[in-house]
Tab-separated table of C-alpha atoms and ligand atoms in Angstrom:
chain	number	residue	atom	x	y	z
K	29	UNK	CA	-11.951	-49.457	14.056
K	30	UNK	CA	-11.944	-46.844	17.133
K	31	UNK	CA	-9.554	-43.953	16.787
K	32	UNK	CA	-8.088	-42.367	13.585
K	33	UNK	CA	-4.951	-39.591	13.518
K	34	UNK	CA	-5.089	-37.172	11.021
K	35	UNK	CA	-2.179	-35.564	9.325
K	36	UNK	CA	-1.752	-32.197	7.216
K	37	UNK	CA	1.665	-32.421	5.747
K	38	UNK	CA	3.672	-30.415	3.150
K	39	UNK	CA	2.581	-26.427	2.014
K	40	UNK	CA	-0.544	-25.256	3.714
K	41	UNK	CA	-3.227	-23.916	2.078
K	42	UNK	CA	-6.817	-23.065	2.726
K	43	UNK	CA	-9.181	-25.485	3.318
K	44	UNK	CA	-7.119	-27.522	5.036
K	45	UNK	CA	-9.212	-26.433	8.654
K	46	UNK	CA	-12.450	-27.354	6.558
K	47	UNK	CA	-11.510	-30.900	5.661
K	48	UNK	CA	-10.118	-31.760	9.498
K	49	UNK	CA	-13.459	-30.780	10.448
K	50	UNK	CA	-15.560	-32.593	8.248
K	51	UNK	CA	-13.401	-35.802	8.850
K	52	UNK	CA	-13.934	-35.598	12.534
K	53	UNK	CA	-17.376	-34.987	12.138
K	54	UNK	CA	-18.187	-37.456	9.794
K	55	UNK	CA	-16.248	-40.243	11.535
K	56	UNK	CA	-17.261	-39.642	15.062
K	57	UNK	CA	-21.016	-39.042	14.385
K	58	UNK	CA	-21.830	-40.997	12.140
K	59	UNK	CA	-19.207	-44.130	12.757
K	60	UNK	CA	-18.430	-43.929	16.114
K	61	UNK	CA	-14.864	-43.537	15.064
K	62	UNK	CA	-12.528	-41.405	17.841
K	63	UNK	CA	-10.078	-39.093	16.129
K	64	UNK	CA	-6.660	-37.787	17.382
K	65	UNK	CA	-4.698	-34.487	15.142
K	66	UNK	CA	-1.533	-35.490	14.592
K	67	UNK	CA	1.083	-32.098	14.983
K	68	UNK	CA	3.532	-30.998	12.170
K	69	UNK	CA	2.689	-34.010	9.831
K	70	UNK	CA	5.058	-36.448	9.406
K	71	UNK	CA	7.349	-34.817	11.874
K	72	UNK	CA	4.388	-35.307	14.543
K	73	UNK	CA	3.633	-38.511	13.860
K	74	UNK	CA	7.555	-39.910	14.361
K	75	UNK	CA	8.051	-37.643	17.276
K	76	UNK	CA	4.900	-38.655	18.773
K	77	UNK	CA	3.232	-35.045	19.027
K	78	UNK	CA	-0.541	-35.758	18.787
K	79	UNK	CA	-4.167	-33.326	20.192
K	80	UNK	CA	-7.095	-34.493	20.886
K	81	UNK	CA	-9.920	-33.929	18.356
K	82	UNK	CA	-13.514	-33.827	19.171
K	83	UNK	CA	-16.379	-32.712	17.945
K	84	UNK	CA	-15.951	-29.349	19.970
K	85	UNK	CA	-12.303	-29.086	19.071
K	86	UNK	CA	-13.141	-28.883	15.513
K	87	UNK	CA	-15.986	-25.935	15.594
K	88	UNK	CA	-15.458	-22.704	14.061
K	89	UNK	CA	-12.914	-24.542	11.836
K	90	UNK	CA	-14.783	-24.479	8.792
K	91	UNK	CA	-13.959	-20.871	7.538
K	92	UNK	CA	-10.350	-20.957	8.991
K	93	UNK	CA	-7.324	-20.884	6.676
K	94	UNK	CA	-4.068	-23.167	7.353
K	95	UNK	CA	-3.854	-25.859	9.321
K	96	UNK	CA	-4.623	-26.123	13.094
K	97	UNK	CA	-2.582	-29.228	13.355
K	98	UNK	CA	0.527	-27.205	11.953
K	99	UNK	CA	2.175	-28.932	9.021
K	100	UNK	CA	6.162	-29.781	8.102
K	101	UNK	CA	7.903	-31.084	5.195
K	102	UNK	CA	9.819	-33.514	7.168
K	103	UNK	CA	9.758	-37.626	5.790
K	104	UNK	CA	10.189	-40.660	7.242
K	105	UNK	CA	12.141	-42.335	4.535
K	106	UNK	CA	14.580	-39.032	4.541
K	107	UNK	CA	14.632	-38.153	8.037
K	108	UNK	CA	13.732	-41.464	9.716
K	109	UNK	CA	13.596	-45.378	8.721
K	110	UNK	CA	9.584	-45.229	6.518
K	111	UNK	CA	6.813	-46.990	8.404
K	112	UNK	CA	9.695	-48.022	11.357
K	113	UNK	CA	9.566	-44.657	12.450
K	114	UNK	CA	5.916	-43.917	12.792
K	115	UNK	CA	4.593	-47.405	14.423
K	116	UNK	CA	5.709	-46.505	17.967
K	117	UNK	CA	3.347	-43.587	17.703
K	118	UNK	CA	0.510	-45.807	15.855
K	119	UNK	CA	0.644	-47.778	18.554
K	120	UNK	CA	1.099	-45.804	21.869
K	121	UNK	CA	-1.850	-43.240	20.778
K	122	UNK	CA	-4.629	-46.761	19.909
K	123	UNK	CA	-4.633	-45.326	16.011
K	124	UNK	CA	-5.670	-48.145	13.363
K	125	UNK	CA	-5.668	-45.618	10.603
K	126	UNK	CA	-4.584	-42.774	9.245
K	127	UNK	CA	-6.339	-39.975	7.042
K	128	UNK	CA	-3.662	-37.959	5.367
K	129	UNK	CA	-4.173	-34.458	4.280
K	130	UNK	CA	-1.486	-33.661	1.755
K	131	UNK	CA	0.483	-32.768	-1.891
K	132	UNK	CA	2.146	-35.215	-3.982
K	133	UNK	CA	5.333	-35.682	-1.506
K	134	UNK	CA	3.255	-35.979	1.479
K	135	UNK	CA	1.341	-38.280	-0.542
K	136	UNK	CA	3.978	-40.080	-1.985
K	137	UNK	CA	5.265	-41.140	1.711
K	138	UNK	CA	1.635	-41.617	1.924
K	139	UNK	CA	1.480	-44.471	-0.656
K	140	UNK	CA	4.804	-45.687	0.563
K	141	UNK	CA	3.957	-46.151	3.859
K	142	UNK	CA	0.599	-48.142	2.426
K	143	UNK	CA	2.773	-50.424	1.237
K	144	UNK	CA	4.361	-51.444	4.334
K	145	UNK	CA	1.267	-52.135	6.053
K	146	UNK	CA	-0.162	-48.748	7.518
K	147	UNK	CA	-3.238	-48.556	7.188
K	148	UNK	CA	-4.137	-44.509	5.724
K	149	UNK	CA	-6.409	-43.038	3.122
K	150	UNK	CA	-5.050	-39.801	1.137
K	151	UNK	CA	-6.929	-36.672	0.864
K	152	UNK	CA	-5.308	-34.149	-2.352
K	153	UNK	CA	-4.491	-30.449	-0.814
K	154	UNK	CA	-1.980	-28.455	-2.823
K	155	UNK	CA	-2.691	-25.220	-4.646
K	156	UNK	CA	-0.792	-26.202	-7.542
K	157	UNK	CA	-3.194	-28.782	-8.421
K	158	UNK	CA	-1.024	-30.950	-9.832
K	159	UNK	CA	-2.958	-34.516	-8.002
K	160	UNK	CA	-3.437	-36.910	-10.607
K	161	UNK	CA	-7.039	-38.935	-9.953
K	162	UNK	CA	-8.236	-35.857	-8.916
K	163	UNK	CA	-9.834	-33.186	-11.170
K	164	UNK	CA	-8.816	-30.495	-8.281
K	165	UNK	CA	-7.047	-30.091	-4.953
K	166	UNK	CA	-8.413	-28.386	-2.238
K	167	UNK	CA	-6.962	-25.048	-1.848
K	168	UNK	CA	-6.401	-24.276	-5.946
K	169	UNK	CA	-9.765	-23.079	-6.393
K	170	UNK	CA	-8.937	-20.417	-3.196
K	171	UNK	CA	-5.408	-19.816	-4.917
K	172	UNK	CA	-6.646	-19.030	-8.392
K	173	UNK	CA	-9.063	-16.023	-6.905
K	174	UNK	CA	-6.306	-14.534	-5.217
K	175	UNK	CA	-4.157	-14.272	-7.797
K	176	UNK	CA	-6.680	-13.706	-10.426
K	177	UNK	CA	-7.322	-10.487	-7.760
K	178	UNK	CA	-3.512	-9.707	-8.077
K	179	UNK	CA	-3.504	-9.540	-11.538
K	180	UNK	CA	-5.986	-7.417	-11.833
K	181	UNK	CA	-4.785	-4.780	-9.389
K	182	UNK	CA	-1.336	-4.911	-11.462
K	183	UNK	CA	-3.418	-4.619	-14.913
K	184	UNK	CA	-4.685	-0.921	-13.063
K	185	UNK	CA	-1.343	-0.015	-12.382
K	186	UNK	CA	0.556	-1.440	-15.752
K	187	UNK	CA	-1.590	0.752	-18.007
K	188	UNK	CA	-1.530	4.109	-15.844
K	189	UNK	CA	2.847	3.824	-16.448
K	190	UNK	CA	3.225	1.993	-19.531
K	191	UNK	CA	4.870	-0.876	-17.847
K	192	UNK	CA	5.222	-4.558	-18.620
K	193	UNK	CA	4.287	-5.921	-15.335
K	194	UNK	CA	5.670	-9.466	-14.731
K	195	UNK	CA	3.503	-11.219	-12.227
K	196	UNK	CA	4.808	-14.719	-10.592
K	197	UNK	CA	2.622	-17.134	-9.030
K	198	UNK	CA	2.960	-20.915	-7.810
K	199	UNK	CA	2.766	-24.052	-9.708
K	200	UNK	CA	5.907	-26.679	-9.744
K	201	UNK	CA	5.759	-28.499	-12.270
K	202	UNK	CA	2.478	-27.433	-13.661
K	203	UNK	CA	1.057	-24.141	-14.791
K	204	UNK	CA	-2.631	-24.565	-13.201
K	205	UNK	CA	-2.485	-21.150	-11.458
K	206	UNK	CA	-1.036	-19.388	-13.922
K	207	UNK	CA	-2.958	-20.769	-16.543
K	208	UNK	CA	-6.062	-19.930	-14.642
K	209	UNK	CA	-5.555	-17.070	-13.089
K	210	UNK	CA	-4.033	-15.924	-16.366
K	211	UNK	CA	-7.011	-16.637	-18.047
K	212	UNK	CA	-9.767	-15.464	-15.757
K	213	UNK	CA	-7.608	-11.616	-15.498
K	214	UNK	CA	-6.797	-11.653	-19.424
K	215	UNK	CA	-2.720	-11.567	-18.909
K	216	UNK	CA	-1.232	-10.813	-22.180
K	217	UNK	CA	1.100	-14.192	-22.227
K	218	UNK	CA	0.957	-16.711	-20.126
K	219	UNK	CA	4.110	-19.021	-19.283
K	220	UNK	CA	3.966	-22.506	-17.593
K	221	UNK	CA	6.256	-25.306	-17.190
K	222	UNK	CA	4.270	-27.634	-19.485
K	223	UNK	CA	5.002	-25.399	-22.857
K	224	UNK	CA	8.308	-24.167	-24.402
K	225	UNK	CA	8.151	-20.428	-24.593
K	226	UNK	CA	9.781	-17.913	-26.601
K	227	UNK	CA	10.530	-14.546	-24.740
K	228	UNK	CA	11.030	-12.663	-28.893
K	229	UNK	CA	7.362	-14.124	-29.211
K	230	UNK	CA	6.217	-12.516	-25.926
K	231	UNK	CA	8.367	-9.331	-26.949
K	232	UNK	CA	6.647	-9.236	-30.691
K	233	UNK	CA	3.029	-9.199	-28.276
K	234	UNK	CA	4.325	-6.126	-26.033
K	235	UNK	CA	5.645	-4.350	-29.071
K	236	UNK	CA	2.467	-5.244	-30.926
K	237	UNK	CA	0.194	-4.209	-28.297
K	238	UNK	CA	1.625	-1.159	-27.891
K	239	UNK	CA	1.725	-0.477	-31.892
K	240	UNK	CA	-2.016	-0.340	-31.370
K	241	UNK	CA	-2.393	1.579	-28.349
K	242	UNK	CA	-1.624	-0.379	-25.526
K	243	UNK	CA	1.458	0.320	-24.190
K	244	UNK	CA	1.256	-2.111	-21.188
K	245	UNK	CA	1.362	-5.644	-20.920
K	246	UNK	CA	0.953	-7.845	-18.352
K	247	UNK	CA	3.086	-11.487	-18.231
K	248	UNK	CA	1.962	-14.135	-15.874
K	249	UNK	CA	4.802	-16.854	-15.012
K	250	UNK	CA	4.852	-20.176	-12.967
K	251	UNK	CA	7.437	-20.218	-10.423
K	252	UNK	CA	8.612	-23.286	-12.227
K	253	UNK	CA	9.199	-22.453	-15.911
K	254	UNK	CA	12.713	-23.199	-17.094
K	255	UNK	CA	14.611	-19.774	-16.684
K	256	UNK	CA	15.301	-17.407	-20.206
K	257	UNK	CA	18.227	-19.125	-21.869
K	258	UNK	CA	17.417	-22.647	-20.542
K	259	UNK	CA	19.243	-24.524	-18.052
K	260	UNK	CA	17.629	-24.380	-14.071
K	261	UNK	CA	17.177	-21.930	-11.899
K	262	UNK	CA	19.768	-22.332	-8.731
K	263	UNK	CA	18.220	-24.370	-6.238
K	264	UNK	CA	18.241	-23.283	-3.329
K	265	UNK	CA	17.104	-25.997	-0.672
K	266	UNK	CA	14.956	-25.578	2.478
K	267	UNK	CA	15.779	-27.170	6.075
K	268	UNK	CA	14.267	-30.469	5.129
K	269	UNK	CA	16.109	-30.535	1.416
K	270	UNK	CA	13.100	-29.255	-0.300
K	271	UNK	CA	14.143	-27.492	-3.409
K	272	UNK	CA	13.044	-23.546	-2.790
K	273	UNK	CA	11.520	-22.070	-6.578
K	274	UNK	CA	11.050	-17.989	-6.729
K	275	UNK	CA	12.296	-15.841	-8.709
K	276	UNK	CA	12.517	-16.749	-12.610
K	277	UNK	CA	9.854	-13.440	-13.182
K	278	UNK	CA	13.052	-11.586	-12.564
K	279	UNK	CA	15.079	-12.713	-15.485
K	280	UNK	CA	12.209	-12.808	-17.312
K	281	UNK	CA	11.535	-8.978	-17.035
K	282	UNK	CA	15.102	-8.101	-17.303
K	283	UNK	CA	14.987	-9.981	-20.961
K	284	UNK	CA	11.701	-8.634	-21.693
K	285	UNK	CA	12.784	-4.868	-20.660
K	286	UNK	CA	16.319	-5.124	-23.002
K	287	UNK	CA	13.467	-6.584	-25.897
K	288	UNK	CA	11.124	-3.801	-25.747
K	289	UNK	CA	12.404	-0.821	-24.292
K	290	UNK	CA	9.755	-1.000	-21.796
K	291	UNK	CA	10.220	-0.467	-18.646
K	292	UNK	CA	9.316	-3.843	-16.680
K	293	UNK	CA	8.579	-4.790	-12.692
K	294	UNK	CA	8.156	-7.773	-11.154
K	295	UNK	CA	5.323	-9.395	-8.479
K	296	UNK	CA	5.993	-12.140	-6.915
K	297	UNK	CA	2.953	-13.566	-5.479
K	298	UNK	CA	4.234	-16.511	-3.152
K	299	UNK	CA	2.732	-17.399	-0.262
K	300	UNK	CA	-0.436	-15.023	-0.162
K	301	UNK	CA	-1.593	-17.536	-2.531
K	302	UNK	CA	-2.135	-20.106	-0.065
K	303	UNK	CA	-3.190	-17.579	2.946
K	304	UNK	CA	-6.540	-16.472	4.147
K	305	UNK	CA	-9.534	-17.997	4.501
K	306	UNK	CA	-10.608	-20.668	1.601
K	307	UNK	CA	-13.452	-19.598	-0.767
K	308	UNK	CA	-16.533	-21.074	-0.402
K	309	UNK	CA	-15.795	-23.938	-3.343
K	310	UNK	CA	-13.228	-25.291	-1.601
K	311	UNK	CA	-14.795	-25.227	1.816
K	312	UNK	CA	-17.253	-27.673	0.216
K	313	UNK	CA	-15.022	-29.887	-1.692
K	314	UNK	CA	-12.863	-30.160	1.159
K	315	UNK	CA	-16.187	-31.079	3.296
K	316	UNK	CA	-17.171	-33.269	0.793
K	317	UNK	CA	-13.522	-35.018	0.081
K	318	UNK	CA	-13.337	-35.375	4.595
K	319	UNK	CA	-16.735	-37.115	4.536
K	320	UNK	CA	-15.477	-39.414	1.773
K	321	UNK	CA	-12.045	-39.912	3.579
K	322	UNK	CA	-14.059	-40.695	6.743
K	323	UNK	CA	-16.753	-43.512	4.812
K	324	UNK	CA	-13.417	-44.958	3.304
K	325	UNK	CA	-11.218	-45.402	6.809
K	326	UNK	CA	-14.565	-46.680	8.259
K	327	UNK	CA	-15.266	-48.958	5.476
K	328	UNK	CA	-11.391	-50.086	5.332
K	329	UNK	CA	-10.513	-49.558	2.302
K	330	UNK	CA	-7.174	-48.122	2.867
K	331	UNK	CA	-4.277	-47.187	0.357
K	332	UNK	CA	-6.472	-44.845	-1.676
K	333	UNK	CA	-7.138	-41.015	-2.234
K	334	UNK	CA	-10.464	-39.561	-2.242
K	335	UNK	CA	-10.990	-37.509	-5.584
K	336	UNK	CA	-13.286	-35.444	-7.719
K	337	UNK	CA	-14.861	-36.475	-11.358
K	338	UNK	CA	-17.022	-34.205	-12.741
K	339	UNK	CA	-19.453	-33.832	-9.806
K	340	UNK	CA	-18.677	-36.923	-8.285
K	341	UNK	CA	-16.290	-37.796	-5.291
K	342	UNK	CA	-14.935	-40.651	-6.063
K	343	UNK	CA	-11.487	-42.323	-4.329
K	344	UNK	CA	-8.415	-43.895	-6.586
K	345	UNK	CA	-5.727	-45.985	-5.662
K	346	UNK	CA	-3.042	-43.760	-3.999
K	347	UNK	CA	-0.055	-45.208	-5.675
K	348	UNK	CA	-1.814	-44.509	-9.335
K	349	UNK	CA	-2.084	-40.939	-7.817
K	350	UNK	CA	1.043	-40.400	-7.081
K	351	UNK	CA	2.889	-41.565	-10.008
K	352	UNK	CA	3.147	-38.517	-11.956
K	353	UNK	CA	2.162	-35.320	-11.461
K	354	UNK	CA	-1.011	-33.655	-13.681
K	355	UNK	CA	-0.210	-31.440	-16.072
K	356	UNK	CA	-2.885	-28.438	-17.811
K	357	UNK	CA	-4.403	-29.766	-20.445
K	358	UNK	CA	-3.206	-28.808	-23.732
K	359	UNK	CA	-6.892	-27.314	-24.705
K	360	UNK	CA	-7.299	-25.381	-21.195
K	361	UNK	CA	-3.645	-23.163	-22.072
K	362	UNK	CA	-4.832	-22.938	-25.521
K	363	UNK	CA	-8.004	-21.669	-24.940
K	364	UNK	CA	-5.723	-18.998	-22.497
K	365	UNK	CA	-3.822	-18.414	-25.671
K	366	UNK	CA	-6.341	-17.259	-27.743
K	367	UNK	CA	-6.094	-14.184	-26.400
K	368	UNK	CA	-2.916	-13.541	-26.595
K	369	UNK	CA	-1.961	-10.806	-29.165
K	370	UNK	CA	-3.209	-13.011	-32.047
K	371	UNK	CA	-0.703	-10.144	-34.802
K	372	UNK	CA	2.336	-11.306	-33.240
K	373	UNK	CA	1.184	-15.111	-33.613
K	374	UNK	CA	1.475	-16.758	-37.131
K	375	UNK	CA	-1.195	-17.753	-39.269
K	376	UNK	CA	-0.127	-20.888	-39.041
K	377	UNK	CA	0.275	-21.546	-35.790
K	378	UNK	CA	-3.023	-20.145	-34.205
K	379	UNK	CA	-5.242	-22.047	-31.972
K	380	UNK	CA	-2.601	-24.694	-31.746
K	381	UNK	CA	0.614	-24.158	-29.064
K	382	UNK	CA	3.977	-24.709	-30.470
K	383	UNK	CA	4.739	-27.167	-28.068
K	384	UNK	CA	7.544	-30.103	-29.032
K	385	UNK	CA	10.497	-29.823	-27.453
K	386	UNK	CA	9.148	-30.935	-24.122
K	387	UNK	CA	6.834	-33.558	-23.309
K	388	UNK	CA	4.071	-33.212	-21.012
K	389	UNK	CA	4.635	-35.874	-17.586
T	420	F6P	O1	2.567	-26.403	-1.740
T	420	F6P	C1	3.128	-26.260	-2.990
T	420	F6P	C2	3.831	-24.957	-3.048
T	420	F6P	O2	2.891	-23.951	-2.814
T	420	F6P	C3	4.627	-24.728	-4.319
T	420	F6P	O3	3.934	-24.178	-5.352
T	420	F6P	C4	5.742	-23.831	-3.843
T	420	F6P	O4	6.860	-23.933	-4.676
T	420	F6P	C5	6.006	-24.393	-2.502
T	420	F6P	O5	4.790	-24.882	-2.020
T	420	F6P	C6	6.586	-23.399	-1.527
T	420	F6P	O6	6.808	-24.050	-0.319
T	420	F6P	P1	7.348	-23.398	1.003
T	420	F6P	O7	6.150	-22.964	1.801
T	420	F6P	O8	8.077	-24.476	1.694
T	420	F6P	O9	8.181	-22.220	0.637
């Protein structure tokens, strides 16, 4: 093993800077291993766009949100012919391995490409945190503070005009910022993909506040709930076919304004969630997830994703990571939940989420 290529692929987020450097560092002093950045993931890699990274290239990195090595949602198996289309480049540059930097599609082609015979390890980025074998992603931990920062602002502002303030964040197919953010600001409901929800319930917990004084409310919502009424939200798809989410906080207050009476505005967080520089848990645990990424290429052990446990980094095979994406578990939204106007909820029903009609993936 001489020379690895690193890719960042799919949504940025911070940390990303943190993790090239620690791969580079780790490989190169400590395994003698050369390491090239591959530019615009995927896209990079089939076009053949590639920088040099030493040592020196990779100082001052650590503290630096986004990616220096630029990112893309572009995929060999939809925009080229899988592991066909990235060889030429394996080849030409000297690379014997891969360390990708990605979410569950990058990952996916990740795992895919494993299997016919590139050699890569898989490092979980995404602020939705949504990485199975992984109990977080880099860039989530970064995500939640900003939003949890958001929501407070809005909290200021929803009580001074008696609104109900509908804030939007990220989050798929799982509620992880909301959920957390939620939490951590004290939003009056929370809604997330994983959980049926009832806008007459959240309604009954605006009217019900306000009965006892509070005539605000603040509603946090994943971008990826099911819209009021059911059905989906139009997709709207991106240059590479991605499918676009945004916007469901907008029906959402329009419901919840014809409900109450109150008047309702909408903030929709998008992409400052994954800007700025990353907070100082994920500049370690994507230090700590590079180092591991770096032992694994140099012992390798390719076709797996470094991870955390607990405390513990640990790696997992990529293909059991990327079968289904990781939902919140049922006691973290619950324990959101609790403090949720506990009036409007039914004896029965409290402490427990009335969650049947959908199953958790
Ligand atoms: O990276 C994941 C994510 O942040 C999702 O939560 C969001 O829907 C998506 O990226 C937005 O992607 P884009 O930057 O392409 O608009």
């Amino acid at each position: 093993m001489s020379q690895i290529g690193i890719l960042t692929g799919g949504g940025d987020c911070p940390g990303l800077n943190a993790a090239i450097r620690a791969i580079v560092t780790r490989a190169s002093g400590t395994h003698g291993i050369e390491a090239i950045g591959v530019l615009e993931g995927w896209d990079g890699l089939m076009e053949g766009r590639v920088r040099p990274l030493d040592r020196d290239a990779v100082r001052g990195l650590l503290q630096r949100g986004g990616t220096v090595l630029g990112t893309s949602r572009r995929d060999p198996y939809v925009h080229g012919a899988g592991a066909a289309s990235v060889a030429p480049t394996l080849e030409r540059e000297g690379l014997d391995a891969l360390v990708v930097i990605g979410g569950d599609g990058t990952l996916r082609t990740a795992a895919r490409l494993g299997d016919e015979g590139i050699p890569l390890v898989g490092v979980p980025k995404t602020i939705d945190n949504d990485i199975a074998g992984t109990d977080t992603t880099i860039g989530f931990d970064t995500a939640v503070q900003i939003a949890t920062e958001a929501i407070d602002r809005i909290t200021t502002s929803a009580e001074s005009h008696d609104r109900v303030m509908v804030v939007e964040v990220m989050g798929r197919t799982a509620g992880w910022i909301a959920t957390h953010a939620g939490m951590a600001a004290g939003a009056d409901a929370i809604l997330v993909p994983e959980e049926p929800y009832d806008l007459a319930e959240v309604a009954a917990i605006v009217r019900s506040r306000a009965a006892h004084g509070r005539r605000y409310s603040v509603v946090v919502v994943a971008e990826g709930i099911a819209p009021p009424g059911g059905g989906r939200i139009t997709a709207q798809l991106d240059a590479f076919g991605f499918e676009r989410l945004g916007g469901v906080s907008t029906l959402v207050a329009a419901q919840l304004e014809e409900l109450t009476g109150f008047e309702a505005r909408v903030t929709v967080l998008g992409h400052v969630q994954r800007g700025g520089v990353p907070s100082a848990r994920d500049r370690v645990l994507a230090t700590r997830f590079g180092i591991h990424a770096a032992d694994l290429v140099a012992g390798g052990r390719f076709g797996r994703m470094v991870g955390l446990r607990g405390d513990e980094i640990t790696d997992v095979p990529l293909a059991d990571a990327v079968a289904a994406p990781r939902p919140v578990p049922r006691d973290q939204y619950d324990a959101a939940r609790i403090f949720f106007d506990s009036r409007t909820v039914p004896a029965a029903n409290r402490g427990a989420t009335r969650r049947s009609a959908r199953t958790r993936r």
